[in-house]
Coordinates of N, CA and C in Angstrom, one line a residue:
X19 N -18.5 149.0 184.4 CA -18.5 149.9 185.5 C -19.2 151.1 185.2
X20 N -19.5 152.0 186.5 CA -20.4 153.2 185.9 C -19.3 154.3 186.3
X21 N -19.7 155.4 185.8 CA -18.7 156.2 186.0 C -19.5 157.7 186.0
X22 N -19.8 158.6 187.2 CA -20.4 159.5 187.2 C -19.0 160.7 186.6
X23 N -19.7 161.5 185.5 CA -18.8 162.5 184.8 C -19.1 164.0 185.1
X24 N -18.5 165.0 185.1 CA -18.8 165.9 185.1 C -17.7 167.2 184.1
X25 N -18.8 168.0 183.4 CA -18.1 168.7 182.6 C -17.7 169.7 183.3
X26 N -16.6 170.3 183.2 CA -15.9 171.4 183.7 C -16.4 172.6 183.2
X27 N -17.3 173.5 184.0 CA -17.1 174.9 183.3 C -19.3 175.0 183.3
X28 N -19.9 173.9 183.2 CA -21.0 173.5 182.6 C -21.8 173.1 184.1
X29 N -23.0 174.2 184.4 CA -23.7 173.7 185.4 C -24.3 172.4 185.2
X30 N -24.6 172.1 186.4 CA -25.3 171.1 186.6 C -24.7 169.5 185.2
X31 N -23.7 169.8 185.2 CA -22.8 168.9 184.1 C -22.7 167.3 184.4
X32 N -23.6 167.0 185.5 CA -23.4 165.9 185.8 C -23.5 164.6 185.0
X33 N -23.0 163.4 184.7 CA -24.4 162.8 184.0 C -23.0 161.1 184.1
X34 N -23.8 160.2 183.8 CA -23.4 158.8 184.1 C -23.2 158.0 183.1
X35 N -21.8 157.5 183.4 CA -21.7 156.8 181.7 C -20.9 155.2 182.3
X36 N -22.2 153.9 181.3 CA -21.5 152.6 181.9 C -20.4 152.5 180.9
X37 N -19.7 151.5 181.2 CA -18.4 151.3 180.0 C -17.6 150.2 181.2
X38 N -17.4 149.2 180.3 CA -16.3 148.0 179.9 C -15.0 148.5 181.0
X39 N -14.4 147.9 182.3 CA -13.2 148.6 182.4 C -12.4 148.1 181.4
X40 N -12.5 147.3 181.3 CA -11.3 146.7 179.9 C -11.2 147.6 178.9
X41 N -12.0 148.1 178.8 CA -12.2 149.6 177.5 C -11.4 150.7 177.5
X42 N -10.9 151.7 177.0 CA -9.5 152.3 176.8 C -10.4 153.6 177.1
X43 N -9.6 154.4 177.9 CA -10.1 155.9 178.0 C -10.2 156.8 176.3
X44 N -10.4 156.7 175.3 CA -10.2 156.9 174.2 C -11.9 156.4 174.0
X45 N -12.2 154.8 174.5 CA -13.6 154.3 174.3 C -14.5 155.4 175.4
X46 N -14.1 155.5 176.2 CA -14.4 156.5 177.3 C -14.9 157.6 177.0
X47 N -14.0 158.9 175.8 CA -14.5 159.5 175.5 C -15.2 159.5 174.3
X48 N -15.8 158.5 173.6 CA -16.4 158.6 172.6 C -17.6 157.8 173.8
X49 N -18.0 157.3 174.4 CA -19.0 157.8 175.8 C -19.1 158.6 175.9
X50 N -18.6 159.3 176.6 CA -19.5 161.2 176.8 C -19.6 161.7 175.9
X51 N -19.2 161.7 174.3 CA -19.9 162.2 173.2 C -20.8 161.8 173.3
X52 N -21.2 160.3 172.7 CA -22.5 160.0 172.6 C -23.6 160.3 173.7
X53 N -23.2 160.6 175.3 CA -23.7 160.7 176.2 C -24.3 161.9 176.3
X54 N -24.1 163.0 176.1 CA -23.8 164.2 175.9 C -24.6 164.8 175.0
X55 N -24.7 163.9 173.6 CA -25.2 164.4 172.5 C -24.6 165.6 171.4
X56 N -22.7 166.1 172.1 CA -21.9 166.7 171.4 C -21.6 166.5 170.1
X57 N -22.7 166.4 169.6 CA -22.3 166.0 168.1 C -21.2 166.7 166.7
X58 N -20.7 167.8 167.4 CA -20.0 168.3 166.7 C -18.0 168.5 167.3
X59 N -18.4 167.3 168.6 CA -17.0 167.6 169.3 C -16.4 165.8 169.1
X60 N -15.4 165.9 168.7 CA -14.7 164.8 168.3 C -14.2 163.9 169.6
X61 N -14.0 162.8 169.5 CA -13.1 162.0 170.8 C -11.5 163.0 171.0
X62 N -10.9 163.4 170.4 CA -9.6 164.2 170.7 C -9.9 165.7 171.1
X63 N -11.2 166.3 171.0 CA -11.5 167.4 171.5 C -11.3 167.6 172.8
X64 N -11.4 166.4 173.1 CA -12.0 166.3 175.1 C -10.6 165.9 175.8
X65 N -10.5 166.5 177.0 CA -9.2 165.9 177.9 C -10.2 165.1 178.9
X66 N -9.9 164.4 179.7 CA -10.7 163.5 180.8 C -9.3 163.3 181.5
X67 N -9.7 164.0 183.0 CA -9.1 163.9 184.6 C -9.7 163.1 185.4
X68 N -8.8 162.2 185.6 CA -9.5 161.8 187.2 C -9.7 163.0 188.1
X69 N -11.0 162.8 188.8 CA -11.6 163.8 189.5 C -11.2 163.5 190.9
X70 N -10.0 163.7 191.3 CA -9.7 163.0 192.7 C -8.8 164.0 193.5
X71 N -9.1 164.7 194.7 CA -8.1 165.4 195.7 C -6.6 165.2 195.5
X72 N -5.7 165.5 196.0 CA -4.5 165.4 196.5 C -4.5 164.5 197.5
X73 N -5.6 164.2 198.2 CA -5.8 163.5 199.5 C -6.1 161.8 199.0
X74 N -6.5 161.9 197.4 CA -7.1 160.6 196.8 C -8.4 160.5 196.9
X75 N -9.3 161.4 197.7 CA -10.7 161.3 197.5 C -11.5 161.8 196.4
X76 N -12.8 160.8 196.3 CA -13.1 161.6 194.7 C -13.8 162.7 195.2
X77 N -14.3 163.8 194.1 CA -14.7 164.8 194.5 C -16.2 164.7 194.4
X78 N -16.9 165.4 195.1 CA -18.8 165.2 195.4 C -18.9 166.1 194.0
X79 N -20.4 166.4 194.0 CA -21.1 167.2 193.3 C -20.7 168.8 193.4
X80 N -20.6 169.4 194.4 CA -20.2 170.3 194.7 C -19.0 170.9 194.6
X81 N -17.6 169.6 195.0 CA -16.6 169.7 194.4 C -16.2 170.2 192.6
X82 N -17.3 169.3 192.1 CA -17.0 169.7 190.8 C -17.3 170.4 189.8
X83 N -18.5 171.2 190.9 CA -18.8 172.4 190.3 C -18.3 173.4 190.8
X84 N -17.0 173.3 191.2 CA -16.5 174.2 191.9 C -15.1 174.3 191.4
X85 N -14.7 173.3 190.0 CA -13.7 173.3 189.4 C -13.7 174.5 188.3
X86 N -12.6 174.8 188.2 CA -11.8 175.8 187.4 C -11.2 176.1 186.1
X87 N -11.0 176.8 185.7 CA -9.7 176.6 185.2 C -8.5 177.0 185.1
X88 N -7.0 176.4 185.2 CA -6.3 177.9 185.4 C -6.0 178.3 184.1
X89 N -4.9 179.1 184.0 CA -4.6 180.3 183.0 C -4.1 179.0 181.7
X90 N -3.6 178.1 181.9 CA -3.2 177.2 180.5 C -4.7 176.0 180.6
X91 N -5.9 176.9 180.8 CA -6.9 176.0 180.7 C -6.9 174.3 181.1
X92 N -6.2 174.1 182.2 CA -6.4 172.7 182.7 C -6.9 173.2 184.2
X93 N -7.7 172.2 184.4 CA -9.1 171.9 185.7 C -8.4 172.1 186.7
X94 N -8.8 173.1 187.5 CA -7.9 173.4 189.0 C -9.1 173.4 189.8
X95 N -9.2 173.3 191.2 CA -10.0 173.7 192.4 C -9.6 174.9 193.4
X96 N -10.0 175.8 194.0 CA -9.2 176.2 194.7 C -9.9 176.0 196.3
X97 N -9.4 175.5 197.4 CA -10.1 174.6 198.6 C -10.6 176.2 199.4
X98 N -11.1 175.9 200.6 CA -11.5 177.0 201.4 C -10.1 177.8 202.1
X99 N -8.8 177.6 202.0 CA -7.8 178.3 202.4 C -7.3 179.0 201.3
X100 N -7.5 178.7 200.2 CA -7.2 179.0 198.8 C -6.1 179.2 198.4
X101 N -6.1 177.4 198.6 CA -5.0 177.3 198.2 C -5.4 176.0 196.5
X102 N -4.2 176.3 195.7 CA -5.0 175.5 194.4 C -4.6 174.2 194.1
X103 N -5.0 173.6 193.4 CA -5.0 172.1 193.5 C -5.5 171.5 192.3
X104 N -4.4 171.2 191.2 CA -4.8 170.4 190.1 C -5.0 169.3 189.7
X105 N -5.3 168.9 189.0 CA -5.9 167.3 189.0 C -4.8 166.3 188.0
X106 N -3.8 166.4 188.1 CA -2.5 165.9 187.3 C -3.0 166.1 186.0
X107 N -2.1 164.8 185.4 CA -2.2 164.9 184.0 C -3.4 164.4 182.8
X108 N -3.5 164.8 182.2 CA -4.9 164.2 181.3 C -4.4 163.1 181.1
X109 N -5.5 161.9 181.4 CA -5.8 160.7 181.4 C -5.4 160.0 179.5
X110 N -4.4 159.2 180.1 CA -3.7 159.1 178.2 C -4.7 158.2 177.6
X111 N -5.1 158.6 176.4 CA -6.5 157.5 175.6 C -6.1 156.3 175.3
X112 N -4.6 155.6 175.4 CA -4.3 154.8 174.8 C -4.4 153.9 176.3
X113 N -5.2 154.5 177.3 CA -4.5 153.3 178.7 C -6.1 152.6 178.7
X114 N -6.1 151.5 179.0 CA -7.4 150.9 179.7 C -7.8 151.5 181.3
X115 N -9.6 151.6 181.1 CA -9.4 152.3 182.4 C -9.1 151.3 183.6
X116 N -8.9 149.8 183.4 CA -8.7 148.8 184.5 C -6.9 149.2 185.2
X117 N -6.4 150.4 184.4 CA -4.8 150.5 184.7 C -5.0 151.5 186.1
X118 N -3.8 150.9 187.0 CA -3.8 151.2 188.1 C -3.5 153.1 187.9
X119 N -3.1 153.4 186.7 CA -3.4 155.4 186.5 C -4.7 155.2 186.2
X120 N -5.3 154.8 186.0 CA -6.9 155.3 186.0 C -7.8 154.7 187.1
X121 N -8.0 154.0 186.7 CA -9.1 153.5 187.9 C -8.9 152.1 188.6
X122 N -8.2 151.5 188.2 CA -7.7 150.1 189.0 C -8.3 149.0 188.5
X123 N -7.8 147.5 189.1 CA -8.3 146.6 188.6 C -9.5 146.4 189.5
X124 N -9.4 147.0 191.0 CA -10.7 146.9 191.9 C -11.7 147.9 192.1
X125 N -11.9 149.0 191.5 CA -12.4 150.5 191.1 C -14.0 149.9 191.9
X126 N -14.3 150.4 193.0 CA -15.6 150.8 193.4 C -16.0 152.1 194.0
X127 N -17.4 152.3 192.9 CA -18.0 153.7 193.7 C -18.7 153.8 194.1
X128 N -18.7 154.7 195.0 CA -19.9 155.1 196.1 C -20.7 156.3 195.8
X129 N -21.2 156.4 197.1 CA -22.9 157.4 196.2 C -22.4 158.6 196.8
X130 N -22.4 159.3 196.0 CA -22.1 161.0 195.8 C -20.4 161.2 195.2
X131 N -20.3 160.4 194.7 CA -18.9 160.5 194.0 C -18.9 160.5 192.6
X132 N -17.7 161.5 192.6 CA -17.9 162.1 190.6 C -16.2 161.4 190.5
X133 N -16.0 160.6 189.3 CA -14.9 159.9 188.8 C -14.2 161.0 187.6
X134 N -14.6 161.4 186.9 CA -14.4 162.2 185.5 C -14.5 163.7 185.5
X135 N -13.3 164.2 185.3 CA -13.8 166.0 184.9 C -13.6 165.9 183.4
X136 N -14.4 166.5 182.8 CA -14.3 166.3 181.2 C -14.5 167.8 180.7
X137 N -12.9 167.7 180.6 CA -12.7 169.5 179.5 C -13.0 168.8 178.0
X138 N -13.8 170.0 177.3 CA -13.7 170.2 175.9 C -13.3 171.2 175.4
X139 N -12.3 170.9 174.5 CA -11.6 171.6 174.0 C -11.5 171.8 172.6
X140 N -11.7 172.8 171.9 CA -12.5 172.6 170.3 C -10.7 173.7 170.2
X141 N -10.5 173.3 168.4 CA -9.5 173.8 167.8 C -10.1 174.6 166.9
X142 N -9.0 175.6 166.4 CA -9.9 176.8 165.4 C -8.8 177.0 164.9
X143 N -8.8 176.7 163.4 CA -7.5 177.5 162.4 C -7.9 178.8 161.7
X144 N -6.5 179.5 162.3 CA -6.9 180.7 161.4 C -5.5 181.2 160.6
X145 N -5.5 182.0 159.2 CA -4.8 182.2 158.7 C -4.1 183.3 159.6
X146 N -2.5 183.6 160.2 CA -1.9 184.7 161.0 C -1.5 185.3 160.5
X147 N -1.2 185.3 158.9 CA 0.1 186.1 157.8 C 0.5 185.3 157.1
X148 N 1.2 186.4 156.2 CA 2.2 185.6 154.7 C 3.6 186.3 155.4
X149 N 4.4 185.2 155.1 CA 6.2 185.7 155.1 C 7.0 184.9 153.6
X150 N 7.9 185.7 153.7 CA 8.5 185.5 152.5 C 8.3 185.7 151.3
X151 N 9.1 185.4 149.9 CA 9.0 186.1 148.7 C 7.5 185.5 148.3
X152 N 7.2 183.9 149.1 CA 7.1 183.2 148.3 C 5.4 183.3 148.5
X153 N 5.2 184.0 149.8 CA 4.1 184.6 150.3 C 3.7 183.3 150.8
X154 N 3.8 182.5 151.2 CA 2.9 181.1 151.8 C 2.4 181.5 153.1
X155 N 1.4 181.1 153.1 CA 0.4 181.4 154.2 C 0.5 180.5 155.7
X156 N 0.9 180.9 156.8 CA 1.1 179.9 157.6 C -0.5 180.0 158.6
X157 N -1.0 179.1 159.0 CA -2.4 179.0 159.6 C -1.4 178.2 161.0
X158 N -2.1 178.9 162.1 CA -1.7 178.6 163.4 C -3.1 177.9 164.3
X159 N -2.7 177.2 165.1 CA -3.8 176.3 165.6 C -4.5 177.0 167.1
X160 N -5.4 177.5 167.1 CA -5.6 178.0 168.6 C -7.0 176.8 169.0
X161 N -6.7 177.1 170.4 CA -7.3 176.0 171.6 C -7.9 176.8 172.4
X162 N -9.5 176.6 172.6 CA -9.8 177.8 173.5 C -10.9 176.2 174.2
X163 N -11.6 176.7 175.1 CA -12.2 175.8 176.3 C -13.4 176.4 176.6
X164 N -14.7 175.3 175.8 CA -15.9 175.8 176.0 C -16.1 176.0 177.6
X165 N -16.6 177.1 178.1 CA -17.4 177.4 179.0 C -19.5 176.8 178.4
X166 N -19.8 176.1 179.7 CA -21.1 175.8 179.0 C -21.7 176.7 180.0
X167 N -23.2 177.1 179.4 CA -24.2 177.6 180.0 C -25.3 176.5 180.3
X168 N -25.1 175.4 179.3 CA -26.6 175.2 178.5 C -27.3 173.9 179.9
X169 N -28.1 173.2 179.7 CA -28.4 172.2 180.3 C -28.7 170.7 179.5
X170 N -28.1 170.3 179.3 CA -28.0 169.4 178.0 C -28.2 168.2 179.1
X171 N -27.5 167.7 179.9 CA -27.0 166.8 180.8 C -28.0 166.7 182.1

């Protein structure tokens, strides 16, 4: 099946990836790496949303450059009443995409429809302090959410 993707945050982020539905959203994102050419972002970096309304329609081109983020960095829209509208939960890597939470066993697309928002999300350890006698250093994990400029796609 083909699956038009689009990165969150990244103009013109569009780009098209075939893949196996029998294949696990996990195979999915090591697709848009290779697709992409993010050679330095891992398959666990990335969250992948279905790109679909409240209403169940997928979102156009314009929809998905029109996505967001909110304040805990997950992909929001906000419509012309403005009012906001998230795109559930990140697509679990362990499901095949033929599973009726992803895309179904009958999944057809049509032309001007984007299937995929694809956040990347890169981790950074930094040392925050020493406590105790014993002085051990604890390193805390922060998560920040590339904004792209670039045109890669």
């Amino acid at each position: 099946m083909k699956l038009v993707c689009s990165i969150v945050g990244m103009p013109r982020g569009l780009f098209e990836v075939e893949i196996d539905k029998a294949a696990s959203v996990y195979a999915l994102k090591e697709s848009v790496i290779k697709k992409t050419s993010m050679e330095d972002i891992k398959a666990f970096d990335l969250q992948l949303f279905l790109a679909k309304r409240n209403s169940g329609a997928w979102l156009d081109a314009a929809g998905a450059a029109a996505v967001v983020f909110d304040g805990d960095g997950r992909p929001q829209i906000i419509d012309a009443d403005g009012r906001r509208q998230g795109f559930g939960d990140e697509m679990n890597p362990t499901m095949w995409l033929k599973n009726d939470r992803c895309f179904g066993e009958n999944f057809e697309r049509d032309e001007g429809q984007v299937h995929v928002l694809v956040v990347v999300r890169k981790y950074v350890r930094a040392n925050v302090g020493k406590t105790g006698s014993r002085a051990s250093a604890y390193t805390r994990t922060y998560s920040h959410f590339y904004l792209f400029d670039a045109t890669c796609c």
